[in-house]
CSV table of C-alpha atoms and ligand atoms in Angstrom, one decimal:
chain,number,residue,atom,x,y,z
I,1113,MET,CA,-33.1,-5.5,-26.1
I,1114,ASP,CA,-29.6,-6.7,-26.7
I,1115,THR,CA,-28.4,-4.4,-29.3
I,1116,GLY,CA,-24.8,-5.5,-30.1
I,1117,ASN,CA,-22.9,-2.5,-31.2
I,1118,SER,CA,-19.8,-3.5,-33.2
I,1119,ALA,CA,-18.2,-0.1,-32.8
I,1120,ARG,CA,-17.9,-0.6,-29.1
I,1121,GLY,CA,-15.3,-2.8,-27.5
I,1122,SER,CA,-16.1,-6.1,-25.9
I,1123,PHE,CA,-14.5,-8.6,-23.6
I,1124,GLY,CA,-13.1,-11.6,-25.5
I,1125,SER,CA,-13.8,-14.4,-22.9
I,1126,GLN,CA,-15.7,-15.3,-19.8
I,1127,LEU,CA,-12.4,-15.4,-17.9
I,1128,GLY,CA,-11.7,-11.9,-19.0
I,1129,VAL,CA,-15.1,-10.7,-17.8
I,1130,ILE,CA,-14.5,-12.2,-14.4
I,1131,LEU,CA,-10.9,-11.1,-13.9
I,1132,ALA,CA,-11.6,-7.6,-15.1
I,1133,SER,CA,-14.7,-7.2,-12.8
I,1134,ALA,CA,-12.9,-8.9,-10.0
I,1135,GLY,CA,-9.9,-6.6,-10.7
I,1136,SER,CA,-12.2,-3.6,-10.3
I,1137,ALA,CA,-13.5,-5.0,-7.0
I,1138,VAL,CA,-10.2,-6.1,-5.5
I,1139,GLY,CA,-8.3,-3.0,-4.6
I,1140,LEU,CA,-7.1,-0.8,-1.7
I,1141,GLY,CA,-10.5,-1.4,-0.3
I,1142,ASN,CA,-9.7,-5.1,0.3
I,1143,ILE,CA,-6.1,-4.8,1.4
I,1144,TRP,CA,-6.0,-1.5,3.1
I,1145,ARG,CA,-9.5,-0.5,4.1
I,1146,PHE,CA,-10.9,-4.0,5.1
I,1147,PRO,CA,-8.2,-4.9,7.6
I,1148,THR,CA,-8.5,-1.4,9.1
I,1149,GLU,CA,-12.2,-1.8,9.6
I,1150,VAL,CA,-11.8,-5.3,10.9
I,1151,GLY,CA,-9.2,-4.1,13.4
I,1152,ARG,CA,-11.6,-1.4,14.6
I,1153,GLY,CA,-14.7,-3.5,14.5
I,1154,GLY,CA,-13.4,-6.3,16.7
I,1155,GLY,CA,-12.3,-8.9,14.2
I,1156,ALA,CA,-14.5,-11.9,13.4
I,1157,ALA,CA,-17.8,-10.3,14.4
I,1158,PHE,CA,-17.2,-7.6,11.8
I,1159,ILE,CA,-16.3,-10.2,9.1
I,1160,LEU,CA,-19.6,-12.1,9.7
I,1161,ILE,CA,-21.7,-9.0,9.4
I,1162,TYR,CA,-19.7,-7.9,6.3
I,1163,LEU,CA,-20.3,-11.3,4.6
I,1164,GLY,CA,-24.1,-10.9,5.2
I,1165,PHE,CA,-24.1,-7.4,3.6
I,1166,ILE,CA,-22.1,-8.6,0.6
I,1167,LEU,CA,-24.7,-11.3,0.0
I,1168,LEU,CA,-27.8,-9.4,0.7
I,1169,LEU,CA,-27.0,-5.8,-0.4
I,1170,ALA,CA,-23.9,-5.4,-2.5
I,1171,MET,CA,-24.3,-8.5,-4.7
I,1172,PRO,CA,-27.9,-7.6,-5.7
I,1173,VAL,CA,-26.7,-4.1,-6.7
I,1174,MET,CA,-23.9,-5.7,-8.7
I,1175,LEU,CA,-26.5,-7.8,-10.6
I,1176,CYS,CA,-28.6,-4.6,-11.2
I,1177,GLU,CA,-25.6,-2.9,-12.7
I,1178,PHE,CA,-24.9,-5.9,-14.9
I,1179,ILE,CA,-28.5,-6.0,-16.1
I,1180,ILE,CA,-28.6,-2.3,-16.9
I,1181,GLY,CA,-25.2,-2.3,-18.6
I,1182,ARG,CA,-25.7,-5.4,-20.7
I,1183,SER,CA,-29.2,-4.5,-21.9
I,1184,ALA,CA,-28.3,-0.9,-22.8
I,1185,ARG,CA,-24.8,-1.5,-24.0
I,1186,SER,CA,-23.8,2.1,-23.2
I,1187,ASN,CA,-21.8,4.1,-20.7
I,1188,ALA,CA,-23.2,4.8,-17.3
I,1189,ILE,CA,-25.2,7.9,-18.4
I,1190,GLY,CA,-26.1,6.7,-21.9
I,1191,ALA,CA,-27.5,3.4,-20.4
I,1192,PHE,CA,-30.2,5.3,-18.5
I,1193,GLN,CA,-30.9,7.5,-21.5
I,1194,LYS,CA,-31.5,4.4,-23.5
I,1195,LEU,CA,-33.6,2.4,-21.0
I,1196,ALA,CA,-35.6,5.3,-19.7
I,1197,PRO,CA,-35.5,8.2,-22.2
I,1198,GLY,CA,-36.4,11.6,-20.8
I,1199,LYS,CA,-36.9,10.2,-17.3
I,1200,PRO,CA,-35.1,11.4,-14.2
I,1201,TRP,CA,-33.4,8.0,-13.7
I,1202,ILE,CA,-30.5,9.6,-15.6
I,1203,ALA,CA,-29.5,11.2,-12.4
I,1204,ALA,CA,-28.1,7.8,-11.3
I,1205,GLY,CA,-25.8,7.8,-14.3
I,1206,ILE,CA,-24.7,11.4,-13.8
I,1207,MET,CA,-23.9,10.8,-10.2
I,1208,GLY,CA,-21.9,7.7,-11.2
I,1209,VAL,CA,-19.7,9.6,-13.7
I,1210,LEU,CA,-19.2,12.4,-11.3
I,1211,GLY,CA,-18.4,9.9,-8.6
I,1212,GLY,CA,-15.9,8.2,-11.1
I,1213,PHE,CA,-13.9,11.4,-11.4
I,1214,LEU,CA,-13.9,12.0,-7.6
I,1215,VAL,CA,-13.1,8.5,-6.6
I,1216,LEU,CA,-10.2,8.2,-9.1
I,1217,SER,CA,-8.8,11.4,-7.9
I,1218,PHE,CA,-8.5,10.6,-4.2
I,1219,TYR,CA,-7.9,6.9,-4.7
I,1220,SER,CA,-4.9,7.7,-6.9
I,1221,VAL,CA,-3.4,9.7,-4.1
I,1222,VAL,CA,-3.3,6.7,-1.8
I,1223,ALA,CA,-2.1,4.5,-4.8
I,1224,GLY,CA,0.7,7.1,-5.3
I,1225,TRP,CA,1.8,6.6,-1.7
I,1226,THR,CA,1.7,2.9,-2.4
I,1227,LEU,CA,4.0,3.4,-5.4
I,1228,HIS,CA,6.4,5.3,-3.2
I,1229,TYR,CA,6.4,2.6,-0.6
I,1230,THR,CA,6.9,-0.1,-3.3
I,1231,ILE,CA,10.0,1.7,-4.6
I,1232,GLN,CA,11.3,2.3,-1.1
I,1233,SER,CA,10.9,-1.3,-0.1
I,1234,ALA,CA,12.6,-2.4,-3.4
I,1235,LEU,CA,15.5,-0.2,-2.6
I,1236,GLY,CA,15.6,-1.6,0.9
I,1237,GLN,CA,15.0,2.0,2.2
I,1238,LEU,CA,12.1,1.1,4.4
I,1239,GLN,CA,14.5,-0.7,6.7
I,1240,GLY,CA,17.2,2.0,6.1
I,1241,GLN,CA,14.8,4.7,7.2
I,1242,CYS,CA,14.2,3.0,10.5
I,1243,SER,CA,17.9,2.4,11.3
I,1244,MET,CA,18.3,6.1,10.5
I,1245,PHE,CA,15.8,6.8,13.2
I,1246,ASN,CA,17.3,4.0,15.2
I,1247,GLY,CA,14.5,3.8,17.6
I,1248,GLN,CA,12.2,1.4,15.7
I,1249,SER,CA,9.1,2.6,17.4
I,1250,SER,CA,5.9,3.2,15.4
I,1251,MET,CA,6.5,6.9,16.0
I,1252,ASP,CA,9.4,6.9,13.6
I,1253,PHE,CA,7.5,5.4,10.7
I,1254,GLY,CA,4.6,7.6,11.6
I,1255,ALA,CA,6.8,10.7,11.4
I,1256,ALA,CA,8.3,9.5,8.1
I,1257,PHE,CA,4.9,9.0,6.7
I,1258,ASN,CA,3.7,12.4,7.7
I,1259,VAL,CA,6.7,14.1,6.3
I,1260,PHE,CA,6.1,12.3,3.0
I,1261,VAL,CA,2.4,12.9,2.6
I,1262,SER,CA,2.6,16.6,3.6
I,1263,ASP,CA,5.4,17.3,1.1
I,1264,PRO,CA,3.9,19.6,-1.6
I,1265,TRP,CA,5.6,17.9,-4.6
I,1266,GLN,CA,6.6,14.3,-4.0
I,1267,PRO,CA,3.2,12.7,-3.5
I,1268,ILE,CA,1.9,14.6,-6.5
I,1269,ILE,CA,4.7,13.2,-8.7
I,1270,TYR,CA,3.8,9.7,-7.6
I,1271,LEU,CA,0.1,10.5,-8.2
I,1272,ALA,CA,0.9,11.6,-11.7
I,1273,VAL,CA,3.0,8.4,-12.4
I,1274,PHE,CA,0.2,6.2,-11.1
I,1275,LEU,CA,-2.5,8.0,-13.2
I,1276,LEU,CA,-0.2,7.7,-16.2
I,1277,LEU,CA,0.0,3.9,-15.7
I,1278,THR,CA,-3.8,3.7,-15.4
I,1279,HIS,CA,-4.2,5.9,-18.5
I,1280,LEU,CA,-1.9,3.7,-20.6
I,1281,VAL,CA,-4.0,0.6,-19.9
I,1282,VAL,CA,-7.4,2.4,-20.5
I,1283,ALA,CA,-6.3,4.1,-23.7
I,1284,ARG,CA,-5.5,0.7,-25.2
I,1285,GLY,CA,-9.2,-0.3,-25.1
I,1286,ILE,CA,-11.2,-3.1,-23.7
I,1287,GLN,CA,-9.6,-6.3,-25.0
I,1288,HIS,CA,-6.0,-5.0,-25.6
I,1289,GLY,CA,-6.0,-2.9,-22.5
I,1290,ILE,CA,-8.3,-3.7,-19.7
I,1291,GLU,CA,-8.9,-7.4,-20.3
I,1292,ARG,CA,-5.3,-8.2,-21.2
I,1293,TYR,CA,-3.8,-6.5,-18.2
I,1294,SER,CA,-6.4,-7.9,-15.8
I,1295,LYS,CA,-5.6,-11.4,-17.0
I,1296,LEU,CA,-2.0,-10.7,-16.3
I,1297,MET,CA,-2.3,-8.8,-13.0
I,1298,MET,CA,-5.0,-10.7,-11.2
I,1299,PRO,CA,-3.4,-14.2,-11.2
I,1300,LEU,CA,-0.1,-12.5,-10.1
I,1301,LEU,CA,-2.0,-10.8,-7.3
I,1302,LEU,CA,-3.6,-14.1,-6.2
I,1303,VAL,CA,-0.2,-15.9,-6.1
I,1304,ILE,CA,1.4,-13.0,-4.1
I,1305,ILE,CA,-1.5,-13.2,-1.6
I,1306,LEU,CA,-1.1,-16.9,-1.1
I,1307,LEU,CA,2.7,-16.6,-0.7
I,1308,LEU,CA,2.2,-13.8,1.9
I,1309,VAL,CA,-0.4,-15.8,3.8
I,1310,CYS,CA,2.0,-18.7,4.1
I,1311,PHE,CA,4.8,-16.4,5.2
I,1312,SER,CA,2.6,-14.8,7.8
I,1313,LEU,CA,1.1,-17.9,9.3
I,1314,THR,CA,4.5,-19.3,10.0
I,1315,MET,CA,5.5,-16.3,12.1
I,1316,PRO,CA,6.0,-17.0,15.8
I,1317,GLY,CA,2.8,-16.1,17.7
I,1318,ALA,CA,0.7,-15.9,14.5
I,1319,ALA,CA,-2.0,-18.0,16.2
I,1320,GLU,CA,-3.1,-14.9,18.2
I,1321,GLY,CA,-3.9,-13.1,15.0
I,1322,VAL,CA,-5.8,-16.0,13.6
I,1323,ARG,CA,-7.9,-16.2,16.7
I,1324,PHE,CA,-8.7,-12.5,16.4
I,1325,LEU,CA,-9.9,-13.2,12.9
I,1326,LEU,CA,-11.9,-16.3,13.6
I,1327,GLN,CA,-13.5,-15.9,17.1
I,1328,PRO,CA,-16.4,-13.5,16.9
I,1329,ASP,CA,-16.7,-11.1,19.9
I,1330,LEU,CA,-20.2,-9.8,19.6
I,1331,SER,CA,-19.7,-7.3,22.4
I,1332,GLU,CA,-17.7,-5.2,20.0
I,1333,VAL,CA,-20.6,-4.8,17.6
I,1334,THR,CA,-22.1,-1.3,17.8
I,1335,PRO,CA,-24.5,0.3,15.2
I,1336,ASP,CA,-21.5,2.1,13.9
I,1337,VAL,CA,-19.7,-1.1,13.2
I,1338,VAL,CA,-22.7,-2.5,11.4
I,1339,LEU,CA,-23.0,0.6,9.2
I,1340,GLY,CA,-19.2,0.6,8.6
I,1341,ALA,CA,-19.6,-3.0,7.3
I,1342,MET,CA,-22.3,-2.0,4.9
I,1343,GLY,CA,-20.2,0.9,3.5
I,1344,GLN,CA,-17.2,-1.4,3.2
I,1345,ALA,CA,-19.2,-4.0,1.3
I,1346,PHE,CA,-20.3,-1.4,-1.3
I,1347,PHE,CA,-16.9,0.2,-1.7
I,1348,SER,CA,-15.2,-3.2,-1.9
I,1349,LEU,CA,-17.4,-4.5,-4.7
I,1350,SER,CA,-17.2,-1.2,-6.6
I,1351,VAL,CA,-21.0,-0.9,-6.8
I,1352,GLY,CA,-23.2,2.2,-7.0
I,1353,LEU,CA,-21.2,4.3,-9.4
I,1354,GLY,CA,-22.0,2.6,-12.7
I,1355,CYS,CA,-18.5,1.2,-12.9
I,1356,LEU,CA,-20.0,-2.3,-13.5
I,1357,VAL,CA,-22.7,-0.8,-15.7
I,1358,THR,CA,-19.8,0.3,-17.9
I,1359,TYR,CA,-18.0,-3.0,-17.7
I,1360,SER,CA,-21.1,-5.1,-18.4
I,1361,SER,CA,-21.8,-3.1,-21.5
I,1362,TYR,CA,-18.9,-5.0,-22.9
I,1363,PHE,CA,-20.2,-8.4,-21.8
I,1364,SER,CA,-21.3,-10.8,-24.5
I,1365,LYS,CA,-24.8,-12.3,-24.9
I,1366,GLU,CA,-23.5,-15.5,-23.4
I,1367,THR,CA,-22.0,-14.1,-20.3
I,1368,ARG,CA,-23.9,-15.5,-17.3
I,1369,LEU,CA,-24.6,-12.5,-15.1
I,1370,VAL,CA,-25.5,-14.4,-11.9
I,1371,ASN,CA,-22.6,-16.7,-12.2
I,1372,SER,CA,-20.2,-13.8,-12.9
I,1373,ALA,CA,-21.5,-11.8,-10.0
I,1374,MET,CA,-21.1,-14.8,-7.6
I,1375,ASN,CA,-17.5,-15.3,-8.8
I,1376,VAL,CA,-16.6,-11.7,-8.4
I,1377,CYS,CA,-18.1,-11.6,-4.9
I,1378,ILE,CA,-16.2,-14.8,-3.9
I,1379,ILE,CA,-12.9,-13.6,-5.3
I,1380,ASP,CA,-13.3,-10.2,-3.7
I,1381,THR,CA,-14.2,-11.6,-0.3
I,1382,MET,CA,-11.5,-14.2,-0.4
I,1383,VAL,CA,-8.9,-11.5,-1.1
I,1384,ALA,CA,-10.2,-9.3,1.7
I,1385,VAL,CA,-10.2,-12.1,4.3
I,1386,LEU,CA,-6.8,-13.4,3.1
I,1387,SER,CA,-5.5,-9.9,3.5
I,1388,GLY,CA,-6.6,-10.1,7.1
I,1389,PHE,CA,-4.7,-13.4,7.4
I,1390,ILE,CA,-1.6,-11.6,6.1
I,1391,ILE,CA,-1.8,-8.6,8.3
I,1392,PHE,CA,-3.1,-9.7,11.7
I,1393,PRO,CA,-0.9,-12.7,12.3
I,1394,THR,CA,2.2,-10.6,11.6
I,1395,VAL,CA,0.9,-7.6,13.5
I,1396,PHE,CA,0.1,-9.8,16.6
I,1397,SER,CA,3.4,-11.7,16.1
I,1398,VAL,CA,5.4,-8.5,16.7
I,1399,GLY,CA,3.0,-7.4,19.4
I,1400,ILE,CA,1.5,-4.2,17.9
I,1401,ALA,CA,-2.1,-3.2,18.5
I,1402,PRO,CA,-4.4,-4.3,15.6
I,1403,ASP,CA,-6.6,-1.2,15.6
I,1404,ALA,CA,-4.2,1.4,14.2
I,1405,GLY,CA,-6.7,2.8,11.6
I,1406,PRO,CA,-5.7,4.0,8.2
I,1407,GLY,CA,-2.0,4.1,9.2
I,1408,LEU,CA,-2.0,0.3,9.4
I,1409,VAL,CA,-0.5,-0.3,6.0
I,1410,PHE,CA,1.8,2.7,5.9
I,1411,ILE,CA,2.9,3.0,9.5
I,1412,THR,CA,2.2,-0.2,11.4
I,1413,LEU,CA,3.3,-2.6,8.7
I,1414,PRO,CA,6.6,-0.9,7.9
I,1415,ASN,CA,7.3,-1.4,11.6
I,1416,VAL,CA,6.4,-5.1,11.3
I,1417,PHE,CA,8.6,-5.5,8.2
I,1418,ASN,CA,11.4,-3.7,10.0
I,1419,LEU,CA,11.3,-6.0,13.0
I,1420,MET,CA,11.2,-9.0,10.7
I,1421,PHE,CA,14.1,-7.6,8.8
I,1422,GLY,CA,16.1,-7.4,12.0
I,1423,GLU,CA,15.6,-11.1,12.7
I,1424,MET,CA,15.5,-12.5,9.1
I,1425,PRO,CA,16.7,-9.8,6.6
I,1426,VAL,CA,15.8,-11.7,3.5
I,1427,VAL,CA,12.3,-12.7,4.7
I,1428,GLY,CA,11.7,-9.1,5.8
I,1429,TYR,CA,12.9,-7.6,2.5
I,1430,VAL,CA,10.9,-10.1,0.3
I,1431,PHE,CA,7.7,-9.8,2.5
I,1432,ALA,CA,7.7,-6.0,2.4
I,1433,LEU,CA,8.4,-5.8,-1.3
I,1434,LEU,CA,5.8,-8.4,-2.2
I,1435,PHE,CA,3.2,-6.7,0.0
I,1436,TYR,CA,3.5,-3.3,-1.6
I,1437,VAL,CA,3.6,-4.8,-5.1
I,1438,LEU,CA,0.4,-6.6,-4.2
I,1439,LEU,CA,-1.2,-3.4,-3.1
I,1440,LEU,CA,-0.1,-1.5,-6.2
I,1441,LEU,CA,-1.5,-4.2,-8.6
I,1442,ALA,CA,-4.7,-4.2,-6.7
I,1443,ALA,CA,-5.0,-0.4,-6.8
I,1444,LEU,CA,-4.2,-0.4,-10.5
I,1445,THR,CA,-6.9,-2.9,-11.6
I,1446,SER,CA,-9.4,-0.8,-9.6
I,1447,SER,CA,-8.3,2.6,-10.9
I,1448,ILE,CA,-8.6,1.3,-14.4
I,1449,SER,CA,-12.3,0.6,-13.9
I,1450,MET,CA,-12.9,4.0,-12.3
I,1451,HIS,CA,-11.2,5.7,-15.3
I,1452,GLU,CA,-13.3,3.6,-17.7
I,1453,ILE,CA,-16.5,5.0,-16.2
I,1454,CYS,CA,-15.5,8.5,-17.3
I,1455,THR,CA,-13.6,7.6,-20.5
I,1456,ALA,CA,-16.5,5.6,-21.9
I,1457,PHE,CA,-18.9,8.4,-21.1
I,1458,ILE,CA,-16.7,11.1,-22.7
I,1459,SER,CA,-15.8,9.2,-25.8
I,1460,GLU,CA,-19.4,8.1,-26.4
I,1461,HIS,CA,-21.2,11.2,-25.4
I,1462,PHE,CA,-18.9,13.6,-27.2
I,1463,GLN,CA,-18.1,11.2,-30.0
I,1464,THR,CA,-14.4,11.5,-29.6
I,1465,GLY,CA,-11.7,8.9,-29.8
I,1466,ARG,CA,-10.9,6.7,-26.8
I,1467,ARG,CA,-7.4,8.1,-26.5
I,1468,ARG,CA,-8.5,11.7,-26.4
I,1469,ALA,CA,-11.3,10.9,-24.0
I,1470,ALA,CA,-8.8,9.0,-21.7
I,1471,THR,CA,-6.4,12.0,-21.8
I,1472,ILE,CA,-9.1,14.4,-20.7
I,1473,VAL,CA,-10.0,12.1,-17.8
I,1474,THR,CA,-6.4,11.7,-16.8
I,1475,LEU,CA,-5.8,15.5,-16.8
I,1476,ILE,CA,-8.9,16.3,-14.8
I,1477,CYS,CA,-8.1,13.7,-12.2
I,1478,LEU,CA,-4.5,14.8,-12.0
I,1479,LEU,CA,-5.8,18.3,-11.1
I,1480,LEU,CA,-8.4,17.1,-8.6
I,1481,GLY,CA,-5.9,14.5,-7.2
I,1482,ALA,CA,-3.4,17.3,-6.7
I,1483,PHE,CA,-6.0,19.2,-4.6
I,1484,CYS,CA,-6.5,16.0,-2.5
I,1485,SER,CA,-2.8,15.5,-2.1
I,1486,LEU,CA,-2.2,19.1,-1.0
I,1487,SER,CA,-4.9,18.8,1.6
I,1488,PHE,CA,-2.4,16.7,3.6
I,1489,GLY,CA,0.2,19.4,3.4
I,1490,PRO,CA,0.2,23.1,2.4
I,1491,TRP,CA,-3.6,23.2,2.0
I,1492,GLN,CA,-4.4,21.6,5.3
I,1493,GLU,CA,-6.3,24.7,6.3
I,1494,VAL,CA,-8.3,24.9,3.1
I,1495,THR,CA,-11.7,23.3,3.8
I,1496,VAL,CA,-15.1,23.0,2.1
I,1497,PHE,CA,-18.0,22.1,4.4
I,1498,GLY,CA,-15.4,21.7,7.1
I,1499,LYS,CA,-13.4,19.0,5.2
I,1500,GLY,CA,-10.1,19.0,3.3
I,1501,PHE,CA,-10.4,18.0,-0.4
I,1502,PHE,CA,-9.3,14.4,0.2
I,1503,ASP,CA,-11.9,13.8,3.0
I,1504,LEU,CA,-14.5,15.7,1.1
I,1505,PHE,CA,-14.2,13.6,-2.0
I,1506,ASP,CA,-14.0,10.4,0.0
I,1507,PHE,CA,-17.1,11.3,2.0
I,1508,THR,CA,-19.0,12.4,-1.1
I,1509,VAL,CA,-18.3,9.1,-2.9
I,1510,THR,CA,-18.5,6.5,-0.2
I,1511,LYS,CA,-21.1,8.0,2.1
I,1512,PHE,CA,-23.3,9.7,-0.5
I,1513,LEU,CA,-23.0,8.8,-4.2
I,1514,MET,CA,-22.4,5.1,-3.8
I,1515,PRO,CA,-25.4,4.3,-1.5
I,1516,LEU,CA,-27.7,6.7,-3.3
I,1517,GLY,CA,-26.6,5.3,-6.7
I,1518,GLY,CA,-27.0,1.7,-5.5
I,1519,LEU,CA,-30.5,2.5,-4.1
I,1520,LEU,CA,-31.6,4.1,-7.4
I,1521,MET,CA,-30.3,1.2,-9.4
I,1522,THR,CA,-32.1,-1.4,-7.4
I,1523,LEU,CA,-35.3,0.6,-7.6
I,1524,PHE,CA,-34.8,1.1,-11.3
I,1525,VAL,CA,-34.2,-2.6,-12.0
I,1526,GLY,CA,-36.6,-3.9,-9.4
I,1527,TRP,CA,-39.6,-1.6,-10.0
I,1528,TYR,CA,-39.1,0.4,-13.2
I,1529,LEU,CA,-37.6,-1.9,-15.9
I,1530,ASP,CA,-39.8,-4.3,-17.7
I,1531,ARG,CA,-39.9,-7.5,-15.6
I,1532,ARG,CA,-39.4,-9.7,-18.8
I,1533,LEU,CA,-36.3,-7.8,-19.8
I,1534,VAL,CA,-34.8,-8.3,-16.3
I,1535,GLU,CA,-35.6,-12.0,-16.3
I,1536,GLN,CA,-34.2,-12.4,-19.8
I,1537,GLN,CA,-31.0,-10.8,-18.7
I,1538,LEU,CA,-30.7,-12.9,-15.5
I,1539,THR,CA,-31.5,-16.1,-17.3
I,1540,ASN,CA,-29.8,-15.3,-20.7
I,1541,ASP,CA,-33.0,-15.7,-22.6
I,1542,GLU,CA,-34.2,-18.6,-20.6
I,1543,ALA,CA,-31.1,-20.6,-21.1
I,1544,LEU,CA,-30.9,-20.7,-17.3
I,1545,SER,CA,-33.6,-21.7,-14.9
I,1546,VAL,CA,-36.1,-18.9,-14.1
I,1547,ARG,CA,-37.0,-20.5,-10.7
I,1548,THR,CA,-33.5,-20.0,-9.3
I,1549,MET,CA,-33.7,-16.4,-10.3
I,1550,ARG,CA,-36.8,-15.6,-8.2
I,1551,PRO,CA,-35.1,-15.2,-4.8
I,1552,LEU,CA,-32.7,-12.8,-6.5
I,1553,LEU,CA,-35.6,-10.7,-7.6
I,1554,VAL,CA,-36.8,-10.5,-4.0
I,1555,LEU,CA,-33.3,-9.3,-3.0
I,1556,ILE,CA,-33.3,-6.7,-5.7
I,1557,ARG,CA,-36.8,-5.4,-5.1
I,1558,TRP,CA,-37.0,-5.5,-1.3
I,1559,VAL,CA,-34.0,-6.5,0.7
I,1560,ALA,CA,-31.3,-4.4,-1.0
I,1561,PRO,CA,-33.2,-1.1,-1.3
I,1562,ILE,CA,-34.5,-1.2,2.3
I,1563,GLY,CA,-31.1,-2.1,3.6
I,1564,ILE,CA,-29.4,0.6,1.6
I,1565,LEU,CA,-32.0,3.2,2.7
I,1566,VAL,CA,-31.1,2.4,6.3
I,1567,ILE,CA,-27.3,3.1,5.7
I,1568,PHE,CA,-28.1,6.2,3.7
I,1569,LEU,CA,-30.4,7.8,6.1
I,1570,ASN,CA,-28.0,7.1,8.9
I,1571,GLU,CA,-25.2,8.8,7.0
I,1572,LEU,CA,-27.3,11.9,6.5
I,1573,PHE,CA,-28.8,11.9,9.9
I,1574,PRO,CA,-26.4,10.1,12.2
I,1575,LEU,CA,-29.0,9.9,15.0
I,1576,PHE,CA,-31.4,7.8,12.9
I,1577,ILE,CA,-30.2,4.5,14.5
D,3057,LIG,N1,-13.6,-1.8,-5.2
D,3057,LIG,C1,-12.4,-1.0,-5.2
D,3057,LIG,C2,-11.5,-1.4,-4.0
D,3057,LIG,O1,-11.9,-2.2,-3.2
D,3057,LIG,C3,-12.7,0.5,-5.1
D,3057,LIG,C4,-13.6,1.0,-6.2
D,3057,LIG,C5,-14.7,1.8,-5.9
D,3057,LIG,C6,-13.4,0.6,-7.6
D,3057,LIG,C7,-15.5,2.3,-6.9
D,3057,LIG,C8,-14.3,1.1,-8.6
D,3057,LIG,C9,-15.3,2.0,-8.2
D,3057,LIG,O2,-10.5,-0.8,-3.7
């Protein structure tokens, strides 16, 4: 069932497939969220567990998304309508598109902050800000950060600019937009990462940070850390929302699904671990605690850059600027894929042009994103189920829609879809060996759904484990 549909876009090359999918995966999740979780979860022990979950849970879900998307060649909701007409499986697609709107809205708020920090570091104002405060303690950057995020207008303007950038890429279509910009941005991103790792490893005292990353301290591993690692693996690989169902609907018949999934997992994990190698050696080098939480990138690191700047102004300036450019590029390649989940659905379901569909998505996310942004400032008191909009959206997507979507997709592919269709997709019509695919089927049918069910139940009923 490989109904090529010439009216739909498609990726032009295997490299494009891998870079676009890896672009979706590599994002704030790798460079901002991963080091935060590593810092809290005791370093190397967390990384080991995380690697296990990537391989056993998130990678199988990615394969399921690829199988669904390429065999149906439709958007996240349309795919389930085609493969299981009239069946409740469509719920997985609906949750995915809904999740796409929510995730793009809150993600773009943080991406907007990143844009602000990029501009500030380019203008040399990160350092300026600190000399204004003159104290150089983390409090100063903390205060500056809080003043910025609680402003009613500024973060919304940055949010709008970031959404516009995302919009411009998505509106240009698959090959001329998503593929072209991924091919441009991903190599640049990898070069910046390597440069920053080299910088950071040569800082005095960097070895302490490297040790933190490489020596597992199992005493730090609590059930919470284990569950955090599972959630992080999902978020980081962008699985569970149908984002990769949408992307893989543009794959060609020749694209090797297993090979592509492996490559994306390797690139994503490499970037996450390398981000750790950028952040922790520098943080340890200037003697700041590694477990600062979400403020790590916007409060701790400006402090680090500032101290560097005091000693070696050029190095401090370049390092800070490169770091925020890296974060911005990573956020952009991910937000494009979130936008595409919704744009593909609207344009196909309502049979409207891509540009118009993209505009609708951008406007809706601007509105929802503004709600999220205001929840750090004037709307701090406005809560739904006890949470501000930002936290509510974040919670709904990462703790609810992603695991449930992933669970449904593994069950759908492992137990509902015709076994021959699944094998055909995995092996490209037997061009690849069936025997090597068998262990993957075990992961899809058993290991992944059971593992995900455990996270999911724990999220709903925290006392479960
Ligand atoms: N994987 C992205 C990141 O690591 C986030 C993402 C989630 C992207 C869901 C698309 C869909 O930042």
